[in-house]
Amino acid sequence: MKTMELKVTVDGLPRQWTIAPGDLLLDVLRREGLFGTKRGCEKGECGSCTVLVNGRPVNSCLMFAAKVEGCQVLTIEGLAAGDQLHRIQKAFLDHGGAQCGFCTPGMILAAKALLDRNPHPTEAEVREAMAGVLCRCTGYLKPVEAVLAAADAADKHAARKRRPAEVAR
């Protein structure tokens, strides 16, 4: 079988993988032990396999692994800082945004991509950003509330970091 070497940064760590040219990113991630990336429909319709590639959400079940050569890939496993949950993960827990948990990694990563490019989204913008990840359990209300709460938490955290003179302006 023909193989190729792939150099990629996954969850902040440089990786070198030997893959077949037709390997899908989803399969390689799971083969490498990153099981938070879920295998759902395998057609790009459910979003359970969502990861971020260079900050953009992609369906890893549709992307050839070879396409991420030299890229930054973020999976749900790389979002927390050790035992410290990312604010979006914490908001999902605090607001009941996860039910069975199958779609949750994809939702959280879609939310991260949104908040990275738009730290103050409206509810409609949150719903649009998360529309690519299907959920059969939550009805979307609680995940949307969680994303809005995470955005609010970031604002409060930033305000605490500012000097008093900056806050008064």
mmCIF file with all atom_site columns, C-alpha atoms in Angstrom, residues 18-161:
data_model
loop_
_atom_site.group_PDB
_atom_site.id
_atom_site.type_symbol
_atom_site.label_atom_id
_atom_site.label_alt_id
_atom_site.label_comp_id
_atom_site.label_asym_id
_atom_site.label_entity_id
_atom_site.label_seq_id
_atom_site.pdbx_PDB_ins_code
_atom_site.Cartn_x
_atom_site.Cartn_y
_atom_site.Cartn_z
_atom_site.occupancy
_atom_site.B_iso_or_equiv
_atom_site.pdbx_formal_charge
_atom_site.auth_seq_id
_atom_site.auth_comp_id
_atom_site.auth_asym_id
_atom_site.auth_atom_id
_atom_site.pdbx_PDB_model_num
ATOM 1   C CA . THR A 1 18  ? 2.242   7.967  8.073  1.00 0.00 ? 18  THR A CA 1
ATOM 2   C CA . ILE A 1 19  ? -1.028  7.857  6.179  1.00 0.00 ? 19  ILE A CA 1
ATOM 3   C CA . ALA A 1 20  ? -2.479  6.455  3.006  1.00 0.00 ? 20  ALA A CA 1
ATOM 4   C CA . PRO A 1 21  ? -3.275  9.187  0.461  1.00 0.00 ? 21  PRO A CA 1
ATOM 5   C CA . GLY A 1 22  ? -7.014  8.460  0.754  1.00 0.00 ? 22  GLY A CA 1
ATOM 6   C CA . ASP A 1 23  ? -7.215  8.458  4.569  1.00 0.00 ? 23  ASP A CA 1
ATOM 7   C CA . LEU A 1 24  ? -9.849  10.774 5.971  1.00 0.00 ? 24  LEU A CA 1
ATOM 8   C CA . LEU A 1 25  ? -8.911  13.177 8.753  1.00 0.00 ? 25  LEU A CA 1
ATOM 9   C CA . LEU A 1 26  ? -11.568 11.629 11.011 1.00 0.00 ? 26  LEU A CA 1
ATOM 10  C CA . ASP A 1 27  ? -10.047 8.171  10.651 1.00 0.00 ? 27  ASP A CA 1
ATOM 11  C CA . VAL A 1 28  ? -6.497  9.372  11.290 1.00 0.00 ? 28  VAL A CA 1
ATOM 12  C CA . LEU A 1 29  ? -7.500  11.379 14.371 1.00 0.00 ? 29  LEU A CA 1
ATOM 13  C CA . ARG A 1 30  ? -9.332  8.416  15.862 1.00 0.00 ? 30  ARG A CA 1
ATOM 14  C CA . ARG A 1 31  ? -6.484  6.067  14.940 1.00 0.00 ? 31  ARG A CA 1
ATOM 15  C CA . GLU A 1 32  ? -4.192  8.438  16.848 1.00 0.00 ? 32  GLU A CA 1
ATOM 16  C CA . GLY A 1 33  ? -6.391  8.157  19.957 1.00 0.00 ? 33  GLY A CA 1
ATOM 17  C CA . LEU A 1 34  ? -8.409  11.368 19.620 1.00 0.00 ? 34  LEU A CA 1
ATOM 18  C CA . PHE A 1 35  ? -11.812 9.799  20.188 1.00 0.00 ? 35  PHE A CA 1
ATOM 19  C CA . GLY A 1 36  ? -13.599 13.065 21.011 1.00 0.00 ? 36  GLY A CA 1
ATOM 20  C CA . THR A 1 37  ? -13.989 13.518 17.274 1.00 0.00 ? 37  THR A CA 1
ATOM 21  C CA . LYS A 1 38  ? -17.147 11.499 16.724 1.00 0.00 ? 38  LYS A CA 1
ATOM 22  C CA . ARG A 1 39  ? -18.051 9.344  13.759 1.00 0.00 ? 39  ARG A CA 1
ATOM 23  C CA . GLY A 1 40  ? -21.626 10.261 12.892 1.00 0.00 ? 40  GLY A CA 1
ATOM 24  C CA . CYS A 1 41  ? -23.233 10.224 9.478  1.00 0.00 ? 41  CYS A CA 1
ATOM 25  C CA . GLU A 1 42  ? -19.968 10.009 7.487  1.00 0.00 ? 42  GLU A CA 1
ATOM 26  C CA . LYS A 1 43  ? -21.586 12.277 4.878  1.00 0.00 ? 43  LYS A CA 1
ATOM 27  C CA . GLY A 1 44  ? -20.836 15.727 6.300  1.00 0.00 ? 44  GLY A CA 1
ATOM 28  C CA . GLU A 1 45  ? -24.415 16.307 7.365  1.00 0.00 ? 45  GLU A CA 1
ATOM 29  C CA . CYS A 1 46  ? -24.387 15.898 11.164 1.00 0.00 ? 46  CYS A CA 1
ATOM 30  C CA . GLY A 1 47  ? -21.277 17.831 12.252 1.00 0.00 ? 47  GLY A CA 1
ATOM 31  C CA . SER A 1 48  ? -20.363 15.396 15.038 1.00 0.00 ? 48  SER A CA 1
ATOM 32  C CA . CYS A 1 49  ? -16.900 15.071 13.517 1.00 0.00 ? 49  CYS A CA 1
ATOM 33  C CA . THR A 1 50  ? -16.230 18.828 13.540 1.00 0.00 ? 50  THR A CA 1
ATOM 34  C CA . VAL A 1 51  ? -12.657 19.919 14.250 1.00 0.00 ? 51  VAL A CA 1
ATOM 35  C CA . LEU A 1 52  ? -10.965 23.261 13.641 1.00 0.00 ? 52  LEU A CA 1
ATOM 36  C CA . VAL A 1 53  ? -8.382  23.474 10.877 1.00 0.00 ? 53  VAL A CA 1
ATOM 37  C CA . ASN A 1 54  ? -6.495  26.741 11.048 1.00 0.00 ? 54  ASN A CA 1
ATOM 38  C CA . GLY A 1 55  ? -9.358  28.056 13.178 1.00 0.00 ? 55  GLY A CA 1
ATOM 39  C CA . ARG A 1 56  ? -12.156 27.098 10.797 1.00 0.00 ? 56  ARG A CA 1
ATOM 40  C CA . PRO A 1 57  ? -14.699 24.363 11.507 1.00 0.00 ? 57  PRO A CA 1
ATOM 41  C CA . VAL A 1 58  ? -14.531 21.431 9.106  1.00 0.00 ? 58  VAL A CA 1
ATOM 42  C CA . ASN A 1 59  ? -16.242 18.075 8.868  1.00 0.00 ? 59  ASN A CA 1
ATOM 43  C CA . SER A 1 60  ? -13.332 15.709 9.369  1.00 0.00 ? 60  SER A CA 1
ATOM 44  C CA . CYS A 1 61  ? -15.328 12.873 7.776  1.00 0.00 ? 61  CYS A CA 1
ATOM 45  C CA . LEU A 1 62  ? -15.097 14.668 4.422  1.00 0.00 ? 62  LEU A CA 1
ATOM 46  C CA . MET A 1 63  ? -11.552 16.025 4.554  1.00 0.00 ? 63  MET A CA 1
ATOM 47  C CA . PHE A 1 64  ? -8.614  14.002 3.346  1.00 0.00 ? 64  PHE A CA 1
ATOM 48  C CA . ALA A 1 65  ? -5.938  13.944 6.034  1.00 0.00 ? 65  ALA A CA 1
ATOM 49  C CA . ALA A 1 66  ? -3.338  14.943 3.444  1.00 0.00 ? 66  ALA A CA 1
ATOM 50  C CA . LYS A 1 67  ? -5.082  18.348 3.138  1.00 0.00 ? 67  LYS A CA 1
ATOM 51  C CA . VAL A 1 68  ? -3.971  19.304 6.672  1.00 0.00 ? 68  VAL A CA 1
ATOM 52  C CA . GLU A 1 69  ? -0.256  19.097 5.859  1.00 0.00 ? 69  GLU A CA 1
ATOM 53  C CA . GLY A 1 70  ? 1.363   22.016 7.704  1.00 0.00 ? 70  GLY A CA 1
ATOM 54  C CA . CYS A 1 71  ? -1.930  23.081 9.310  1.00 0.00 ? 71  CYS A CA 1
ATOM 55  C CA . GLN A 1 72  ? -3.077  23.616 12.875 1.00 0.00 ? 72  GLN A CA 1
ATOM 56  C CA . VAL A 1 73  ? -5.810  21.146 13.882 1.00 0.00 ? 73  VAL A CA 1
ATOM 57  C CA . LEU A 1 74  ? -7.746  21.607 17.104 1.00 0.00 ? 74  LEU A CA 1
ATOM 58  C CA . THR A 1 75  ? -9.821  18.768 18.523 1.00 0.00 ? 75  THR A CA 1
ATOM 59  C CA . ILE A 1 76  ? -11.963 18.792 21.637 1.00 0.00 ? 76  ILE A CA 1
ATOM 60  C CA . GLU A 1 77  ? -9.102  17.092 23.499 1.00 0.00 ? 77  GLU A CA 1
ATOM 61  C CA . GLY A 1 78  ? -6.896  20.134 22.925 1.00 0.00 ? 78  GLY A CA 1
ATOM 62  C CA . LEU A 1 79  ? -9.359  22.775 24.069 1.00 0.00 ? 79  LEU A CA 1
ATOM 63  C CA . ALA A 1 80  ? -8.910  22.524 27.834 1.00 0.00 ? 80  ALA A CA 1
ATOM 64  C CA . ALA A 1 81  ? -5.650  23.611 29.470 1.00 0.00 ? 81  ALA A CA 1
ATOM 65  C CA . GLY A 1 82  ? -4.845  20.528 31.523 1.00 0.00 ? 82  GLY A CA 1
ATOM 66  C CA . ASP A 1 83  ? -7.559  20.201 34.155 1.00 0.00 ? 83  ASP A CA 1
ATOM 67  C CA . GLN A 1 84  ? -8.821  23.749 33.453 1.00 0.00 ? 84  GLN A CA 1
ATOM 68  C CA . LEU A 1 85  ? -11.816 23.653 31.120 1.00 0.00 ? 85  LEU A CA 1
ATOM 69  C CA . HIS A 1 86  ? -12.092 26.221 28.354 1.00 0.00 ? 86  HIS A CA 1
ATOM 70  C CA . ARG A 1 87  ? -14.795 28.786 29.116 1.00 0.00 ? 87  ARG A CA 1
ATOM 71  C CA . ILE A 1 88  ? -17.047 27.300 26.410 1.00 0.00 ? 88  ILE A CA 1
ATOM 72  C CA . GLN A 1 89  ? -16.743 23.814 27.909 1.00 0.00 ? 89  GLN A CA 1
ATOM 73  C CA . LYS A 1 90  ? -17.514 25.242 31.344 1.00 0.00 ? 90  LYS A CA 1
ATOM 74  C CA . ALA A 1 91  ? -20.535 27.132 30.013 1.00 0.00 ? 91  ALA A CA 1
ATOM 75  C CA . PHE A 1 92  ? -21.879 23.945 28.391 1.00 0.00 ? 92  PHE A CA 1
ATOM 76  C CA . LEU A 1 93  ? -21.634 22.196 31.754 1.00 0.00 ? 93  LEU A CA 1
ATOM 77  C CA . ASP A 1 94  ? -23.088 25.110 33.720 1.00 0.00 ? 94  ASP A CA 1
ATOM 78  C CA . HIS A 1 95  ? -26.032 25.599 31.336 1.00 0.00 ? 95  HIS A CA 1
ATOM 79  C CA . GLY A 1 96  ? -26.890 21.978 30.584 1.00 0.00 ? 96  GLY A CA 1
ATOM 80  C CA . GLY A 1 97  ? -25.751 22.333 26.980 1.00 0.00 ? 97  GLY A CA 1
ATOM 81  C CA . ALA A 1 98  ? -24.810 18.674 26.721 1.00 0.00 ? 98  ALA A CA 1
ATOM 82  C CA . GLN A 1 99  ? -27.251 15.817 26.904 1.00 0.00 ? 99  GLN A CA 1
ATOM 83  C CA . CYS A 1 100 ? -25.971 12.527 25.503 1.00 0.00 ? 100 CYS A CA 1
ATOM 84  C CA . GLY A 1 101 ? -22.699 14.261 24.552 1.00 0.00 ? 101 GLY A CA 1
ATOM 85  C CA . PHE A 1 102 ? -22.327 12.844 21.074 1.00 0.00 ? 102 PHE A CA 1
ATOM 86  C CA . CYS A 1 103 ? -22.638 16.179 19.261 1.00 0.00 ? 103 CYS A CA 1
ATOM 87  C CA . THR A 1 104 ? -21.117 18.239 22.083 1.00 0.00 ? 104 THR A CA 1
ATOM 88  C CA . PRO A 1 105 ? -17.489 18.256 20.855 1.00 0.00 ? 105 PRO A CA 1
ATOM 89  C CA . GLY A 1 106 ? -18.608 19.500 17.438 1.00 0.00 ? 106 GLY A CA 1
ATOM 90  C CA . MET A 1 107 ? -20.864 22.132 18.973 1.00 0.00 ? 107 MET A CA 1
ATOM 91  C CA . ILE A 1 108 ? -18.149 23.381 21.301 1.00 0.00 ? 108 ILE A CA 1
ATOM 92  C CA . LEU A 1 109 ? -15.604 23.657 18.494 1.00 0.00 ? 109 LEU A CA 1
ATOM 93  C CA . ALA A 1 110 ? -18.109 25.410 16.219 1.00 0.00 ? 110 ALA A CA 1
ATOM 94  C CA . ALA A 1 111 ? -18.785 27.821 19.092 1.00 0.00 ? 111 ALA A CA 1
ATOM 95  C CA . LYS A 1 112 ? -15.059 28.426 19.598 1.00 0.00 ? 112 LYS A CA 1
ATOM 96  C CA . ALA A 1 113 ? -14.618 29.295 15.931 1.00 0.00 ? 113 ALA A CA 1
ATOM 97  C CA . LEU A 1 114 ? -17.526 31.734 16.200 1.00 0.00 ? 114 LEU A CA 1
ATOM 98  C CA . LEU A 1 115 ? -16.294 33.411 19.390 1.00 0.00 ? 115 LEU A CA 1
ATOM 99  C CA . ASP A 1 116 ? -12.753 33.682 18.018 1.00 0.00 ? 116 ASP A CA 1
ATOM 100 C CA . ARG A 1 117 ? -13.997 35.693 15.039 1.00 0.00 ? 117 ARG A CA 1
ATOM 101 C CA . ASN A 1 118 ? -16.943 37.397 16.758 1.00 0.00 ? 118 ASN A CA 1
ATOM 102 C CA . PRO A 1 119 ? -16.604 37.728 20.542 1.00 0.00 ? 119 PRO A CA 1
ATOM 103 C CA . HIS A 1 120 ? -20.042 39.382 20.876 1.00 0.00 ? 120 HIS A CA 1
ATOM 104 C CA . PRO A 1 121 ? -22.453 37.305 18.766 1.00 0.00 ? 121 PRO A CA 1
ATOM 105 C CA . THR A 1 122 ? -26.184 37.690 18.747 1.00 0.00 ? 122 THR A CA 1
ATOM 106 C CA . GLU A 1 123 ? -28.415 34.697 19.398 1.00 0.00 ? 123 GLU A CA 1
ATOM 107 C CA . ALA A 1 124 ? -29.105 34.481 15.666 1.00 0.00 ? 124 ALA A CA 1
ATOM 108 C CA . GLU A 1 125 ? -25.382 34.415 14.899 1.00 0.00 ? 125 GLU A CA 1
ATOM 109 C CA . VAL A 1 126 ? -24.843 31.646 17.461 1.00 0.00 ? 126 VAL A CA 1
ATOM 110 C CA . ARG A 1 127 ? -27.659 29.612 15.959 1.00 0.00 ? 127 ARG A CA 1
ATOM 111 C CA . GLU A 1 128 ? -26.250 30.074 12.454 1.00 0.00 ? 128 GLU A CA 1
ATOM 112 C CA . ALA A 1 129 ? -22.724 29.077 13.535 1.00 0.00 ? 129 ALA A CA 1
ATOM 113 C CA . MET A 1 130 ? -24.004 25.948 15.252 1.00 0.00 ? 130 MET A CA 1
ATOM 114 C CA . ALA A 1 131 ? -26.441 24.970 12.490 1.00 0.00 ? 131 ALA A CA 1
ATOM 115 C CA . GLY A 1 132 ? -23.889 22.590 11.020 1.00 0.00 ? 132 GLY A CA 1
ATOM 116 C CA . VAL A 1 133 ? -23.949 20.358 14.102 1.00 0.00 ? 133 VAL A CA 1
ATOM 117 C CA . LEU A 1 134 ? -27.131 18.352 14.524 1.00 0.00 ? 134 LEU A CA 1
ATOM 118 C CA . CYS A 1 135 ? -28.413 17.391 17.968 1.00 0.00 ? 135 CYS A CA 1
ATOM 119 C CA . ARG A 1 136 ? -31.299 15.075 18.716 1.00 0.00 ? 136 ARG A CA 1
ATOM 120 C CA . CYS A 1 137 ? -31.344 15.686 22.484 1.00 0.00 ? 137 CYS A CA 1
ATOM 121 C CA . THR A 1 138 ? -31.081 19.348 23.452 1.00 0.00 ? 138 THR A CA 1
ATOM 122 C CA . GLY A 1 139 ? -33.403 21.264 21.174 1.00 0.00 ? 139 GLY A CA 1
ATOM 123 C CA . TYR A 1 140 ? -30.489 23.760 20.841 1.00 0.00 ? 140 TYR A CA 1
ATOM 124 C CA . LEU A 1 141 ? -31.782 26.205 23.479 1.00 0.00 ? 141 LEU A CA 1
ATOM 125 C CA . LYS A 1 142 ? -29.294 25.241 26.179 1.00 0.00 ? 142 LYS A CA 1
ATOM 126 C CA . PRO A 1 143 ? -26.260 25.039 23.865 1.00 0.00 ? 143 PRO A CA 1
ATOM 127 C CA . VAL A 1 144 ? -27.116 28.488 22.480 1.00 0.00 ? 144 VAL A CA 1
ATOM 128 C CA . GLU A 1 145 ? -27.479 29.837 26.035 1.00 0.00 ? 145 GLU A CA 1
ATOM 129 C CA . ALA A 1 146 ? -24.114 28.274 26.885 1.00 0.00 ? 146 ALA A CA 1
ATOM 130 C CA . VAL A 1 147 ? -22.350 29.990 23.968 1.00 0.00 ? 147 VAL A CA 1
ATOM 131 C CA . LEU A 1 148 ? -23.870 33.354 24.852 1.00 0.00 ? 148 LEU A CA 1
ATOM 132 C CA . ALA A 1 149 ? -22.812 32.832 28.482 1.00 0.00 ? 149 ALA A CA 1
ATOM 133 C CA . ALA A 1 150 ? -19.266 31.962 27.365 1.00 0.00 ? 150 ALA A CA 1
ATOM 134 C CA . ALA A 1 151 ? -19.135 35.199 25.367 1.00 0.00 ? 151 ALA A CA 1
ATOM 135 C CA . ASP A 1 152 ? -20.353 37.108 28.408 1.00 0.00 ? 152 ASP A CA 1
ATOM 136 C CA . ALA A 1 153 ? -17.790 35.360 30.636 1.00 0.00 ? 153 ALA A CA 1
ATOM 137 C CA . ALA A 1 154 ? -15.006 36.434 28.271 1.00 0.00 ? 154 ALA A CA 1
ATOM 138 C CA . ASP A 1 155 ? -16.189 40.040 28.520 1.00 0.00 ? 155 ASP A CA 1
ATOM 139 C CA . LYS A 1 156 ? -16.189 39.886 32.334 1.00 0.00 ? 156 LYS A CA 1
ATOM 140 C CA . HIS A 1 157 ? -12.749 38.262 32.380 1.00 0.00 ? 157 HIS A CA 1
ATOM 141 C CA . ALA A 1 158 ? -11.365 40.950 30.072 1.00 0.00 ? 158 ALA A CA 1
ATOM 142 C CA . ALA A 1 159 ? -12.874 43.712 32.248 1.00 0.00 ? 159 ALA A CA 1
ATOM 143 C CA . ARG A 1 160 ? -11.152 42.269 35.344 1.00 0.00 ? 160 ARG A CA 1
ATOM 144 C CA . LYS A 1 161 ? -7.802  42.321 33.535 1.00 0.00 ? 161 LYS A CA 1
#
